[in-house]
Amino acid sequence: MLIYLHYTLGSHGLLAAMQEQYGDRTFSLGQVDADPSRCVLFDLSNRPDTVFNAGVDADQLTGLVNLQSFNVEKSERQLLRQRLANALDDAKNYGVKTELMLTRNDNNATVMLTSWEEPQQFERWETGPGYEPLLKYSAPGPAYFHDNFVMDED
């Protein structure tokens, strides 16, 4: 019986590389429709430890949750992270509740996670001037993943 289930989201290339890196685990890789930038990787190893990087307490994630994962070349990494930090600082002007930027030093992945009371707050931020520098990095494809989730209120 499966007791522990861990998962992460990202592009097909990023998650396939993770599968190879942790060959001692049992993974299942899924893809949304035919879009290779929108994939999920389940760790079905039934182990309490996870190979996926950071976690967030569930009580922090209410309302609209936006997840974006960027995979850029090493030469672009520092500039992207600075632009993400600036965009997250700007998000405070639009009412963001939770903002996280997660990075891994062993690959080029950077994840930005935000949560909002109302979807309109996120939409105003995403179309505002503080978000504009991120548009360069957010073209659909294997280097970028994004999705919005509406969290159930208990």
Coordinates of C-alpha atoms in Angstrom, one line a residue, residues 5-152:
L5 CA 3.4 10.3 -2.4
H6 CA 5.5 13.2 -3.5
Y7 CA 5.2 15.1 -6.7
T8 CA 6.6 18.1 -8.6
L9 CA 5.7 20.1 -11.7
G10 CA 7.9 21.2 -14.6
S11 CA 8.9 20.8 -18.2
H12 CA 9.3 17.3 -19.7
G13 CA 13.1 17.8 -20.1
L14 CA 13.6 18.9 -16.5
L15 CA 11.6 16.1 -15.0
A16 CA 13.1 13.4 -17.3
A17 CA 16.5 14.6 -16.1
M18 CA 15.3 14.2 -12.5
Q19 CA 14.2 10.7 -13.2
E20 CA 17.6 9.8 -14.5
Q21 CA 19.4 11.5 -11.6
Y22 CA 17.4 9.4 -9.0
G23 CA 17.4 6.0 -10.7
D24 CA 16.8 4.3 -7.3
R25 CA 13.3 5.8 -7.2
T26 CA 10.1 4.7 -8.9
F27 CA 8.6 7.6 -10.8
S28 CA 5.6 8.2 -13.0
L29 CA 5.9 11.1 -15.5
G30 CA 2.7 12.6 -16.8
Q31 CA 2.0 15.4 -19.4
V32 CA -1.0 17.7 -19.8
D33 CA -2.3 17.1 -23.3
A34 CA 0.4 17.5 -25.9
D35 CA 2.2 20.3 -24.1
P36 CA 5.7 19.2 -23.0
S37 CA 6.1 22.3 -20.9
R38 CA 3.3 21.2 -18.6
C39 CA 4.3 17.9 -16.9
V40 CA 4.0 16.3 -13.4
L41 CA 6.4 13.8 -11.9
F42 CA 5.1 11.5 -9.1
D43 CA 7.6 9.7 -6.8
L44 CA 5.9 6.4 -6.1
S45 CA 8.8 5.0 -4.1
N46 CA 6.8 5.0 -0.9
R47 CA 9.6 6.6 1.1
P48 CA 9.1 9.4 3.6
D49 CA 12.0 11.5 2.3
T50 CA 11.7 13.4 -0.9
V51 CA 14.1 14.3 -3.7
F52 CA 12.1 17.3 -4.6
N53 CA 13.5 20.5 -3.3
A54 CA 11.4 22.8 -1.2
G55 CA 8.0 22.6 0.4
V56 CA 5.3 25.0 1.5
D57 CA 2.9 24.7 4.4
A58 CA -0.6 24.0 3.0
D59 CA -2.1 26.8 5.2
Q60 CA 0.0 29.4 3.2
L61 CA -1.6 28.4 0.0
T62 CA -5.2 29.6 -0.3
G63 CA -7.1 31.4 -3.0
L64 CA -5.3 31.4 -6.3
V65 CA -1.8 29.8 -6.4
N66 CA 0.4 30.5 -9.4
L67 CA 3.4 28.3 -10.1
Q68 CA 6.1 29.2 -12.7
S69 CA 9.2 27.2 -13.3
F70 CA 12.1 28.6 -15.4
N71 CA 15.0 26.7 -16.8
V72 CA 17.7 29.0 -18.3
E73 CA 21.3 28.7 -19.2
K74 CA 23.9 29.3 -16.5
S75 CA 24.8 32.6 -18.1
E76 CA 21.2 33.9 -17.7
R77 CA 20.6 32.5 -14.2
Q78 CA 21.7 35.5 -12.1
L79 CA 19.8 38.0 -14.2
L80 CA 16.6 35.9 -14.1
R81 CA 16.8 35.6 -10.3
Q82 CA 17.2 39.3 -9.9
R83 CA 14.2 40.0 -12.2
L84 CA 12.2 37.4 -10.2
A85 CA 13.1 39.1 -6.9
N86 CA 12.1 42.5 -8.3
A87 CA 8.8 41.1 -9.6
L88 CA 8.0 39.5 -6.3
D89 CA 8.8 42.7 -4.5
D90 CA 6.4 44.5 -6.9
A91 CA 3.7 41.8 -6.3
K92 CA 3.3 43.2 -2.8
N93 CA 1.8 46.3 -4.4
Y94 CA -1.0 44.0 -5.8
G95 CA -1.8 42.1 -2.6
V96 CA 0.2 38.9 -2.9
K97 CA -0.2 36.7 0.2
T98 CA 2.7 34.3 -0.3
E99 CA 5.7 34.7 -2.5
L100 CA 8.6 32.2 -2.9
M101 CA 11.5 31.9 -5.2
L102 CA 13.2 28.5 -5.1
T103 CA 16.5 27.7 -6.8
R104 CA 18.7 24.7 -7.2
N105 CA 22.5 25.1 -7.5
D106 CA 22.9 21.8 -9.3
N107 CA 20.8 22.7 -12.3
N108 CA 19.4 25.8 -13.9
A109 CA 15.9 25.5 -12.5
T110 CA 14.2 28.4 -10.7
V111 CA 10.7 28.3 -9.4
M112 CA 8.4 31.2 -8.5
L113 CA 5.3 30.5 -6.4
T114 CA 2.7 33.1 -5.4
S115 CA -0.7 33.0 -3.8
W116 CA -3.5 35.6 -4.0
E117 CA -6.9 36.1 -2.4
E118 CA -8.5 37.0 -5.7
P119 CA -7.5 36.0 -9.3
Q120 CA -7.9 39.7 -10.3
Q121 CA -5.0 40.7 -8.1
F122 CA -2.7 38.2 -9.9
E123 CA -4.0 39.3 -13.3
R124 CA -3.3 43.0 -12.5
W125 CA 0.2 42.1 -11.4
E126 CA 0.9 39.8 -14.3
T127 CA 0.0 42.6 -16.8
G128 CA 1.7 45.4 -14.8
P129 CA 5.1 47.0 -15.4
G130 CA 6.8 45.1 -12.6
Y131 CA 6.2 41.7 -14.2
E132 CA 7.1 42.8 -17.7
P133 CA 10.8 41.9 -17.5
L134 CA 9.8 38.2 -16.9
L135 CA 8.0 38.0 -20.2
K136 CA 11.3 37.3 -21.9
Y137 CA 11.5 34.0 -19.9
S138 CA 7.9 33.0 -20.1
A139 CA 7.5 31.8 -23.7
P140 CA 5.8 28.4 -23.9
G141 CA 8.3 25.5 -24.3
P142 CA 10.5 23.1 -22.5
A143 CA 12.3 25.8 -20.5
Y144 CA 9.2 27.2 -19.0
F145 CA 6.2 25.8 -17.1
H146 CA 3.3 27.6 -15.5
D147 CA -0.1 26.9 -14.1
N148 CA -2.7 28.4 -11.8
F149 CA -4.5 26.4 -9.1
V150 CA -7.6 27.4 -7.1
M151 CA -7.2 25.9 -3.6
D152 CA -10.1 24.4 -1.7

